[in-house]
Coordinates of N, CA and C in Angstrom, one line a residue:
M1 N 10.5 43.3 11.8 CA 11.3 43.4 13.4 C 10.5 42.3 14.0
D2 N 11.7 42.1 14.6 CA 11.1 40.4 15.7 C 10.4 41.1 16.6
W3 N 9.4 40.3 17.3 CA 8.5 40.9 18.0 C 8.6 41.3 19.2
K4 N 9.8 40.4 19.6 CA 10.3 40.4 21.1 C 11.1 41.8 21.3
K5 N 11.9 42.4 20.2 CA 12.4 43.4 20.3 C 11.5 44.5 20.1
L6 N 10.6 44.4 19.2 CA 9.7 45.5 19.2 C 9.0 45.7 20.5
A7 N 8.6 44.3 21.1 CA 7.8 44.9 22.6 C 8.4 45.3 23.5
N8 N 9.8 45.0 23.9 CA 10.8 45.7 24.4 C 10.9 47.0 24.3
T9 N 11.0 47.5 23.0 CA 11.3 49.1 22.6 C 10.0 49.5 23.1
L10 N 8.6 49.1 22.7 CA 7.5 49.9 22.9 C 7.2 50.1 24.4
F11 N 7.3 48.9 25.2 CA 7.0 48.9 26.8 C 8.1 48.9 27.6
P12 N 8.8 49.9 27.8 CA 10.1 50.0 28.9 C 9.8 49.7 29.9
E13 N 8.2 49.9 30.6 CA 8.1 49.6 31.8 C 7.7 48.1 31.8
G14 N 7.4 47.3 31.0 CA 7.3 45.7 31.2 C 6.2 45.5 30.5
H15 N 6.3 44.1 30.0 CA 5.2 43.6 29.4 C 5.0 42.0 29.8
S16 N 4.0 41.2 29.6 CA 3.9 39.7 29.8 C 3.0 39.3 28.4
I17 N 3.7 39.7 27.1 CA 3.2 39.2 26.0 C 4.1 37.8 25.9
S18 N 3.4 36.8 25.0 CA 3.7 35.6 24.7 C 3.3 35.4 23.6
E19 N 4.2 34.1 22.8 CA 3.5 33.8 21.4 C 3.3 32.3 21.6
Q20 N 1.9 32.0 21.2 CA 1.6 30.5 20.8 C 1.2 30.2 19.3
N21 N 1.9 29.8 18.7 CA 1.6 29.1 17.1 C 1.5 30.6 16.3
E22 N 2.3 31.5 16.7 CA 2.7 32.7 15.8 C 1.2 33.8 16.3
F23 N 0.3 33.7 17.2 CA -0.4 34.5 17.8 C 0.0 35.0 19.2
L24 N 0.3 36.2 18.8 CA 0.5 37.2 20.3 C -0.4 37.5 21.0
S25 N -0.3 37.4 22.5 CA -1.4 37.9 23.5 C -1.0 38.1 24.9
G26 N -1.3 39.1 25.7 CA -0.7 39.5 26.6 C -1.1 40.9 27.0
E27 N -0.4 41.5 27.9 CA -0.7 42.8 28.4 C 0.8 43.4 28.6
A28 N 0.5 45.1 28.5 CA 1.6 45.6 28.8 C 1.3 46.9 29.5
Q29 N 2.4 47.7 29.9 CA 2.2 48.9 30.9 C 2.9 49.9 30.1
V30 N 1.8 50.9 29.8 CA 2.4 52.3 29.0 C 1.9 53.4 30.3
D31 N 3.0 54.2 30.7 CA 2.7 55.3 31.8 C 1.8 54.9 32.6
G32 N 2.0 53.8 33.3 CA 1.0 53.1 34.5 C -0.1 52.1 34.3
Q33 N -0.7 52.7 32.8 CA -1.8 52.0 32.5 C -1.5 50.7 31.8
T34 N -2.4 49.7 32.0 CA -2.3 48.5 31.1 C -3.0 48.5 29.9
V35 N -2.4 47.7 29.1 CA -2.8 47.8 27.7 C -3.3 46.2 27.1
A36 N -4.1 45.9 26.8 CA -4.3 44.6 25.9 C -3.5 44.5 24.8
V37 N -2.7 43.6 24.5 CA -1.6 43.3 23.4 C -2.4 42.0 22.8
I38 N -2.6 42.3 21.4 CA -2.8 41.2 20.6 C -2.4 41.1 19.2
G39 N -2.0 40.2 18.7 CA -1.2 40.1 17.6 C -0.8 38.7 16.7
T40 N 0.0 38.9 15.5 CA 0.5 38.0 15.1 C 1.9 38.2 14.7
T41 N 2.5 37.2 14.5 CA 4.0 37.1 13.9 C 4.3 36.3 13.0
G42 N 5.3 36.5 12.4 CA 5.9 35.6 11.4 C 5.2 35.6 10.3
H43 N 5.0 36.9 9.8 CA 4.1 36.4 8.3 C 3.0 35.4 8.3
T44 N 2.3 35.2 9.5 CA 1.3 34.0 9.6 C 0.2 34.3 8.8
P45 N 0.0 33.5 8.1 CA -1.5 33.7 7.3 C -2.6 33.5 8.3
I46 N -3.7 34.4 8.2 CA -5.0 34.4 9.2 C -5.8 33.3 9.0
G47 N -5.7 32.1 9.5 CA -6.6 31.0 9.2 C -7.5 31.1 10.4
I48 N -8.6 30.2 10.2 CA -9.8 29.9 11.0 C -9.4 30.2 12.7
E49 N -8.0 29.3 12.8 CA -7.6 29.2 14.2 C -7.3 30.9 15.0
I50 N -6.4 31.5 13.8 CA -5.9 32.8 14.8 C -6.8 34.0 14.6
A51 N -7.7 33.4 13.6 CA -8.9 34.7 13.6 C -9.7 34.2 14.8
L52 N -9.9 33.1 15.3 CA -10.8 32.9 16.3 C -10.1 33.0 17.6
A53 N -8.5 33.0 17.6 CA -8.0 32.9 19.1 C -8.0 34.7 19.2
Q54 N -8.0 35.6 18.1 CA -7.9 36.9 18.0 C -9.3 37.6 18.8
A55 N -10.0 36.8 18.3 CA -11.8 37.4 18.5 C -11.8 36.7 20.0
Q56 N -11.3 36.0 20.3 CA -11.6 35.4 21.5 C -10.9 36.2 22.9
A57 N -9.7 36.8 22.6 CA -8.9 37.7 23.0 C -9.6 38.9 23.2
I58 N -9.9 39.5 22.4 CA -10.7 40.9 22.2 C -11.8 40.9 23.0
L59 N -12.9 39.6 22.9 CA -14.1 39.6 23.9 C -13.6 39.2 25.3
R60 N -12.5 38.5 25.7 CA -12.4 38.5 26.8 C -11.8 40.0 27.5
T61 N -11.1 40.4 26.8 CA -10.7 41.8 27.7 C -12.1 42.9 27.4
V62 N -12.9 42.6 26.7 CA -14.3 43.4 26.9 C -15.1 42.9 28.1
R63 N -15.2 41.9 28.2 CA -15.8 41.0 29.3 C -14.9 41.5 30.7
D64 N -13.8 41.2 30.6 CA -12.9 41.1 31.9 C -12.4 42.4 32.5
F65 N -12.3 43.3 31.4 CA -11.5 44.3 31.4 C -12.0 45.6 31.0
P66 N -13.2 46.0 31.3 CA -13.9 47.3 30.7 C -13.2 48.5 30.3
G67 N -12.9 48.8 29.1 CA -12.6 50.2 28.7 C -11.1 50.0 28.5
R68 N -10.5 49.1 28.8 CA -8.9 48.7 28.6 C -8.6 48.9 27.2
P69 N -7.5 49.9 27.2 CA -7.0 49.9 25.3 C -6.6 48.6 24.9
I70 N -6.6 48.5 23.5 CA -6.3 47.3 23.0 C -5.1 47.7 21.8
L71 N -4.0 47.1 21.8 CA -2.8 47.5 20.8 C -2.9 46.2 20.1
M72 N -3.2 46.5 18.7 CA -2.9 44.9 17.8 C -1.8 45.5 17.2
L73 N -0.8 44.5 17.4 CA 0.2 44.0 16.7 C 0.3 43.4 15.2
I74 N 0.6 43.8 14.0 CA 0.5 43.3 12.8 C 1.6 43.0 12.1
D75 N 1.6 41.5 11.9 CA 2.5 41.2 10.9 C 1.9 39.9 10.2
T76 N 1.2 39.9 9.0 CA 0.6 38.7 8.3 C 0.6 38.8 6.8
Q77 N 0.5 37.8 6.2 CA 0.5 37.6 4.8 C -1.0 37.7 4.3
G78 N -1.9 37.9 5.0 CA -3.4 37.7 4.5 C -4.0 36.5 5.0
Q79 N -5.2 36.5 4.5 CA -6.1 35.2 5.0 C -5.5 34.0 4.4
R80 N -5.4 32.9 5.1 CA -4.8 31.5 4.7 C -5.6 30.8 3.6
L81 N -4.8 30.7 2.4 CA -5.4 30.4 1.3 C -5.5 28.7 1.3
R82 N -6.4 28.1 1.9 CA -6.2 26.7 2.1 C -7.8 26.3 1.8
H83 N -8.0 25.2 1.2 CA -9.2 24.3 0.7 C -10.0 23.9 1.9
R84 N -9.2 23.7 3.1 CA -9.8 23.5 4.3 C -10.5 24.9 5.0
D85 N -9.8 25.7 5.2 CA -10.4 27.1 5.3 C -11.4 27.8 4.6
E86 N -11.6 27.4 3.3 CA -12.4 28.2 2.7 C -13.8 27.6 2.8
M87 N -13.7 26.1 3.2 CA -14.7 25.1 3.1 C -15.4 25.2 4.5
L88 N -14.6 25.6 5.6 CA -15.0 25.8 6.8 C -15.5 27.4 7.2
G89 N -15.5 28.3 6.2 CA -16.0 29.5 5.9 C -15.0 30.4 6.9
I90 N -13.7 30.6 6.0 CA -12.7 31.6 6.6 C -13.4 33.2 6.4
N91 N -14.2 33.3 5.8 CA -14.8 34.6 5.6 C -15.7 35.1 6.9
S92 N -16.7 33.9 7.1 CA -17.3 34.1 8.6 C -16.5 34.6 9.7
Y93 N -15.3 33.8 9.5 CA -14.5 33.7 10.9 C -13.7 35.3 10.9
M94 N -13.5 35.8 9.7 CA -12.6 37.1 9.6 C -13.8 38.2 9.7
A95 N -14.9 37.8 9.3 CA -15.8 38.8 9.7 C -16.3 38.9 11.2
H96 N -16.2 37.8 11.7 CA -16.5 37.8 13.1 C -15.3 38.5 14.4
L97 N -14.2 38.1 13.8 CA -13.1 39.3 14.2 C -13.3 40.5 14.1
G98 N -13.7 41.0 12.7 CA -13.9 42.4 12.7 C -15.0 42.9 13.3
K99 N -16.2 42.1 13.4 CA -17.4 42.6 14.5 C -17.1 42.8 15.8
C100 N -16.0 41.8 16.3 CA -15.5 42.0 17.8 C -14.7 43.1 17.9
V101 N -13.8 43.6 17.0 CA -13.0 44.7 17.0 C -14.1 45.8 17.0
D102 N -15.3 45.8 16.3 CA -15.9 47.2 16.6 C -17.1 47.3 17.8
L103 N -17.3 45.9 18.2 CA -17.7 45.8 19.7 C -17.0 46.3 20.6
A104 N -15.5 46.1 20.5 CA -14.5 46.5 21.6 C -14.7 48.2 21.7
R105 N -14.8 48.6 20.4 CA -15.1 50.3 20.1 C -16.1 50.8 20.8
R106 N -17.2 50.1 20.4 CA -18.5 50.4 20.8 C -18.8 50.7 22.5
K107 N -17.8 49.8 23.0 CA -17.7 49.3 24.3 C -16.9 50.2 25.1
G108 N -16.2 51.2 24.3 CA -15.4 52.1 25.1 C -14.0 51.8 24.8
H109 N -13.6 50.7 24.2 CA -12.1 50.6 24.1 C -11.5 51.1 23.0
K110 N -10.2 51.9 23.5 CA -9.7 52.3 22.3 C -8.7 51.7 21.7
I111 N -8.9 51.4 20.4 CA -8.0 50.2 19.7 C -7.1 50.7 18.7
I112 N -5.9 50.4 18.8 CA -4.6 51.0 18.0 C -4.1 50.1 17.3
G113 N -3.8 50.1 16.0 CA -3.2 48.8 15.2 C -1.8 49.5 15.0
L114 N -0.7 48.6 14.9 CA 0.5 49.0 14.5 C 1.1 47.9 13.7
V115 N 1.6 48.1 12.2 CA 1.9 47.5 11.2 C 3.6 47.5 11.2
Y116 N 4.1 46.2 12.2 CA 5.4 46.4 12.4 C 6.2 45.4 11.4
D117 N 5.6 45.0 10.5 CA 6.7 44.1 9.6 C 5.6 44.1 8.5
Q118 N 4.7 43.2 8.3 CA 4.2 42.7 7.2 C 2.3 42.8 7.4
A119 N 1.5 43.5 6.2 CA 0.0 43.5 6.2 C -0.5 43.5 4.9
L120 N -1.0 42.0 4.6 CA -1.6 42.1 3.4 C -3.4 41.6 3.4
S121 N -3.9 42.1 2.3 CA -5.1 41.9 2.0 C -6.1 41.5 3.4
G122 N -6.9 40.2 3.6 CA -7.9 40.3 4.7 C -7.4 40.4 5.7
G123 N -6.2 40.0 6.2 CA -5.5 40.0 7.3 C -5.3 41.1 8.1
F124 N -5.2 42.4 7.1 CA -4.9 43.8 7.2 C -6.3 44.5 7.6
I125 N -7.4 43.9 6.7 CA -8.4 44.5 6.8 C -9.2 44.4 7.9
T126 N -9.2 43.1 8.4 CA -9.8 42.9 9.8 C -9.0 42.8 11.1
S127 N -7.8 43.8 10.9 CA -7.2 44.1 12.1 C -6.7 45.9 12.1
G128 N -5.9 45.9 11.4 CA -5.4 47.4 11.5 C -6.0 48.2 10.7
L129 N -7.3 48.1 9.7 CA -8.0 48.9 9.3 C -9.4 48.8 10.1
M130 N -9.4 48.0 11.1 CA -10.8 48.2 12.0 C -10.3 48.7 13.1
A131 N -9.1 49.3 13.2 CA -8.9 49.9 14.6 C -9.2 51.7 14.4
D132 N -9.2 52.1 15.5 CA -9.9 53.7 15.8 C -8.5 54.5 14.8
A133 N -7.2 53.7 14.9 CA -6.4 54.7 14.4 C -4.9 53.2 14.2
C134 N -4.7 53.5 12.7 CA -3.4 52.4 12.5 C -2.3 53.1 12.2
H135 N -1.3 52.9 12.5 CA 0.2 53.4 12.3 C 1.2 52.1 11.7
A136 N 2.4 52.7 11.2 CA 3.0 51.5 10.8 C 4.3 51.9 11.2
L137 N 5.8 50.9 11.2 CA 6.9 51.4 11.2 C 7.4 51.6 9.8
P138 N 8.5 52.7 9.5 CA 9.0 53.0 8.2 C 9.3 51.7 7.2
D139 N 9.9 50.5 8.2 CA 10.1 49.5 6.9 C 8.9 48.6 6.8
A140 N 7.4 48.8 7.1 CA 6.6 48.0 7.1 C 6.2 47.7 5.6
T141 N 5.7 46.4 5.2 CA 5.3 46.1 4.0 C 3.7 46.0 3.8
I142 N 3.2 47.4 3.3 CA 1.6 47.1 3.4 C 1.2 47.2 1.9
R143 N 0.4 46.1 1.4 CA -0.4 46.2 0.2 C -1.5 44.9 0.3
V144 N -2.6 45.7 -0.4 CA -3.9 44.9 -0.5 C -3.6 43.3 -1.4
M145 N -2.8 43.7 -2.8 CA -2.9 42.6 -3.5 C -1.2 43.1 -4.4
G146 N -0.6 42.5 -4.8 CA 0.6 42.5 -5.2 C 0.2 43.1 -6.5
L147 N 1.2 43.6 -7.4 CA 0.9 43.9 -8.8 C 0.8 42.7 -9.9
P148 N 1.7 41.6 -9.7 CA 1.7 40.7 -10.8 C 0.2 40.1 -10.7
A149 N -0.3 40.0 -9.2 CA -1.4 39.2 -8.8 C -3.1 40.1 -9.5
M150 N -2.6 41.6 -9.3 CA -3.7 42.6 -9.7 C -3.5 42.2 -11.4
A151 N -2.4 42.1 -12.1 CA -2.4 42.1 -13.4 C -3.2 40.7 -13.8
R152 N -3.2 39.7 -13.3 CA -3.7 38.8 -13.7 C -5.2 38.9 -13.4
I153 N -5.7 39.3 -12.3 CA -7.1 39.6 -12.1 C -7.7 40.5 -12.8
T154 N -7.1 41.7 -13.1 CA -7.9 42.8 -13.9 C -7.6 42.8 -15.3
K155 N -6.8 41.9 -15.7 CA -6.3 41.7 -17.1 C -5.7 43.0 -17.6
V156 N -5.1 43.7 -16.8 CA -4.7 45.1 -17.0 C -2.6 44.6 -17.2
P157 N -2.0 45.0 -17.8 CA -0.9 44.8 -18.2 C 0.0 45.2 -16.9
E158 N 0.8 43.9 -16.5 CA 1.9 44.6 -15.1 C 2.7 45.9 -15.6
E159 N 3.0 46.1 -16.3 CA 3.9 47.3 -16.7 C 2.9 48.5 -16.6
Q160 N 1.7 48.5 -17.3 CA 0.6 49.8 -17.1 C 0.3 49.7 -15.6
L161 N 0.1 48.6 -14.9 CA -0.1 48.9 -13.6 C 1.3 49.6 -12.8
T162 N 2.4 49.2 -12.9 CA 3.5 49.6 -12.6 C 4.0 50.8 -12.7
E163 N 3.3 51.7 -13.9 CA 3.4 52.7 -14.3 C 2.5 53.7 -13.6
L164 N 1.4 53.2 -13.2 CA 0.3 53.8 -12.5 C 0.4 54.0 -11.0
A165 N 1.4 52.9 -10.4 CA 1.6 53.1 -9.1 C 2.8 54.0 -8.9
Q166 N 3.7 54.7 -9.7 CA 4.2 55.9 -9.6 C 3.6 57.2 -9.3
S167 N 2.5 56.9 -9.6 CA 1.7 58.1 -9.3 C 0.6 58.4 -8.6
N168 N -0.4 57.1 -8.4 CA -1.6 56.8 -7.5 C -1.0 55.7 -6.7
P169 N -1.3 56.2 -5.2 CA -1.1 55.1 -4.1 C -2.2 54.2 -4.0
V170 N -3.0 54.2 -4.5 CA -4.1 53.2 -4.8 C -3.6 51.9 -5.5
F171 N -2.6 51.8 -6.3 CA -1.6 50.8 -6.7 C -0.4 50.5 -6.5
A172 N 0.1 51.5 -5.1 CA 1.5 50.9 -4.9 C 1.4 50.4 -3.6
P173 N 2.3 49.7 -2.9 CA 2.6 49.0 -1.9 C 3.4 50.0 -1.2
G174 N 3.5 50.1 0.3 CA 4.2 50.7 1.2 C 3.8 51.5 2.1
P175 N 4.2 51.9 3.3 CA 3.5 52.5 4.3 C 3.4 54.0 3.9
E176 N 4.4 54.5 3.2 CA 4.0 56.1 2.8 C 2.8 56.1 1.3
N177 N 2.3 55.2 1.2 CA 0.9 55.4 -0.2 C 0.1 55.2 0.9
Y178 N -0.4 54.4 1.7 CA -1.1 54.2 2.9 C -1.1 55.3 3.7
L179 N -0.2 55.9 4.1 CA -0.3 57.3 4.8 C -1.2 58.2 3.5
R180 N -0.7 58.6 2.4 CA -1.3 59.5 1.7 C -2.7 59.1 1.8
M181 N -3.1 58.0 1.3 CA -4.6 57.5 1.5 C -5.6 57.4 2.7
G182 N -4.8 58.0 3.7 CA -5.6 58.2 4.9 C -5.3 56.7 5.7
G183 N -4.9 55.5 5.1 CA -5.5 54.6 5.5 C -4.1 54.3 7.0
L184 N -3.2 55.0 6.9 CA -2.5 55.1 8.3 C -2.6 56.5 8.8
E185 N -2.8 56.6 10.2 CA -2.6 57.8 10.9 C -1.4 58.3 10.6
S186 N -0.1 57.3 10.9 CA 1.1 58.1 10.9 C 2.3 57.0 10.7
I187 N 3.6 57.4 10.6 CA 4.4 56.4 10.5 C 5.5 56.6 11.9
W188 N 5.6 55.8 12.5 CA 6.5 55.8 13.6 C 8.1 55.5 13.3
H189 N 8.8 57.0 13.3 CA 9.9 57.1 13.5 C 10.6 57.3 14.7
G190 N 11.7 56.8 15.0 CA 12.2 57.2 16.4 C 11.8 56.4 17.4
D191 N 11.7 57.3 18.6 CA 10.9 56.7 19.8 C 9.7 56.0 20.0
L192 N 9.5 54.8 19.5 CA 8.4 54.0 19.9 C 7.5 53.9 20.6
A193 N 8.4 54.0 22.0 CA 7.1 54.3 23.1 C 6.8 55.7 23.2
A194 N 7.2 56.7 22.8 CA 6.7 57.7 22.9 C 5.4 58.1 21.5
H195 N 5.9 57.5 20.7 CA 4.8 57.7 19.7 C 3.4 56.6 20.3
L196 N 3.6 55.3 21.0 CA 2.4 54.6 21.5 C 2.0 55.8 22.6
R197 N 2.7 56.3 23.7 CA 2.1 57.3 24.3 C 1.1 58.3 24.1
T198 N 1.5 58.8 23.0 CA 1.0 59.8 22.0 C -0.3 59.1 21.3
A199 N -0.4 58.1 20.7 CA -1.5 57.5 20.3 C -2.3 57.5 21.2
L200 N -2.2 56.7 22.3 CA -3.0 56.3 23.7 C -3.7 57.7 23.9
A201 N -3.2 58.7 24.0 CA -3.5 59.8 24.9 C -4.5 60.7 23.6
Q202 N -4.4 60.6 22.5 CA -5.2 61.1 21.4 C -6.6 61.0 21.8
P203 N -7.5 61.9 21.5 CA -8.9 61.3 21.7 C -9.2 60.7 20.1
V204 N -10.5 59.8 20.2 CA -11.1 59.3 19.5 C -11.9 60.4 18.8
A205 N -11.6 60.3 17.7 CA -12.6 61.5 16.7 C -13.5 60.8 15.5
G206 N -13.7 59.3 15.7 CA -14.5 58.6 14.5 C -13.3 58.6 13.3
D207 N -14.2 57.8 12.3 CA -13.3 57.4 11.0 C -12.9 58.8 10.4
Q208 N -11.6 58.7 10.1 CA -11.0 60.2 9.7 C -10.2 60.0 8.7
R209 N -10.5 58.4 8.0 CA -9.2 57.9 7.1 C -9.8 58.6 5.5
S210 N -11.0 59.1 5.2 CA -11.7 59.5 4.2 C -10.9 61.0 4.0
A211 N -11.1 61.8 5.2 CA -11.1 63.1 5.1 C -9.6 63.4 5.3
L212 N -8.5 62.2 5.5 CA -7.3 62.5 5.5 C -6.6 62.3 4.3
G213 N -7.3 61.2 3.6 CA -7.0 60.8 2.2 C -7.1 62.1 1.4
L214 N -8.2 62.7 1.6 CA -8.6 63.9 0.8 C -7.3 64.8 1.0
Q215 N -7.0 65.4 2.4 CA -6.0 66.3 2.8 C -5.0 65.9 2.3
R216 N -4.5 64.8 2.2 CA -3.1 64.3 2.0 C -2.7 64.2 0.3
G217 N -4.2 64.0 -0.1 CA -3.8 64.0 -1.7 C -4.0 62.5 -2.5
G218 N -4.2 61.6 -1.2 CA -4.0 60.1 -2.0 C -5.4 59.5 -2.4
R219 N -6.5 60.1 -1.8 CA -8.1 59.9 -2.3 C -8.8 61.3 -2.0
R220 N -9.0 61.4 -3.3 CA -9.8 62.7 -3.6 C -11.2 62.7 -3.9
L221 N -11.5 61.8 -3.8 CA -13.3 61.7 -4.1 C -13.8 60.5 -2.8
A222 N -13.3 60.1 -2.3 CA -14.0 59.4 -1.0 C -14.6 60.2 -0.2
Q223 N -14.0 61.3 0.4 CA -14.8 62.3 1.1 C -16.1 63.1 0.6
P224 N -15.5 63.5 -0.7 CA -16.9 64.2 -1.3 C -17.6 63.4 -1.8
V225 N -17.7 62.0 -1.8 CA -18.8 61.3 -2.1 C -19.6 61.0 -0.9
I226 N -18.9 60.8 0.5 CA -19.4 60.5 1.3 C -20.4 61.9 1.8
D227 N -19.7 63.2 1.7 CA -20.3 64.3 1.7 C -21.9 64.4 1.2
A228 N -21.7 63.9 -0.1 CA -22.6 64.1 -1.2 C -23.8 63.5 -0.7
V229 N -23.5 62.0 -0.1 CA -24.3 60.9 0.3 C -25.2 61.4 1.3
L230 N -24.5 62.1 2.3 CA -24.8 62.5 3.4 C -26.2 63.7 3.3
S231 N -25.7 64.8 2.1 CA -26.3 66.0 2.0 C -27.2 65.4 1.0
G232 N -27.2 64.6 0.1 CA -27.8 64.4 -1.2 C -27.8 65.3 -2.2
A233 N -26.5 65.9 -2.1 CA -25.8 66.7 -3.2 C -25.2 65.9 -4.5
H234 N -24.9 66.6 -5.6 CA -24.3 65.9 -6.7 C -22.6 66.1 -6.6
V235 N -21.9 65.1 -6.9 CA -20.3 65.0 -6.8 C -19.9 65.3 -8.4
Q236 N -18.7 66.5 -8.1 CA -18.4 66.7 -9.7 C -17.2 65.9 -9.5
R237 N -16.7 65.2 -10.7 CA -15.6 64.2 -10.4 C -14.4 65.2 -10.9
V238 N -13.2 64.9 -10.3 CA -12.1 65.5 -10.6 C -11.1 64.9 -11.2

């Protein structure tokens, strides 16, 4: 979805979001409340420049507007795969972005992620998956790695991975599978502005992804392992 159309749908009360080199930033009004908006567009890869720009926007919000909610609009093909970025330490820039998101959360900023187009690999991990809750539009594309690439790296035949993807959401792309695994809080159908208002009003209850994955049947061992580590008990494999 075009980000301008999305913004007009999400924020009928108005917004001041602008785009510069596929980086989105600005403010919007939701039920009379100002929300900071940060994101990307055009399936842009996350290189050091955009990672730093997002981190700066988050820190600026923390410094200048304590407690203001932050909405992250996500459309990325993942980290930029260039020798230059690797040599300059793209992993450190993306880690810095993730730490800035965590800092904002610890300072009392509610952080919501919305995958409105594409979310892949590290670009998704340091944005939507760092949020208090991540949501997606029905037509969004979400995956950590494509099956052909996964086959090359794991040496498992692509046909076998394709078969596994039919029954195991870990191997399958798409918002429905990430919803089953607990990576997504919900998929937004219909009135997007109403969904956003609901998300902003929902109390922050900590990281519920493993519990949701267990409840929805997409990740059956993550929460039991967490519980066992915390209690010192033994986990029975299922």
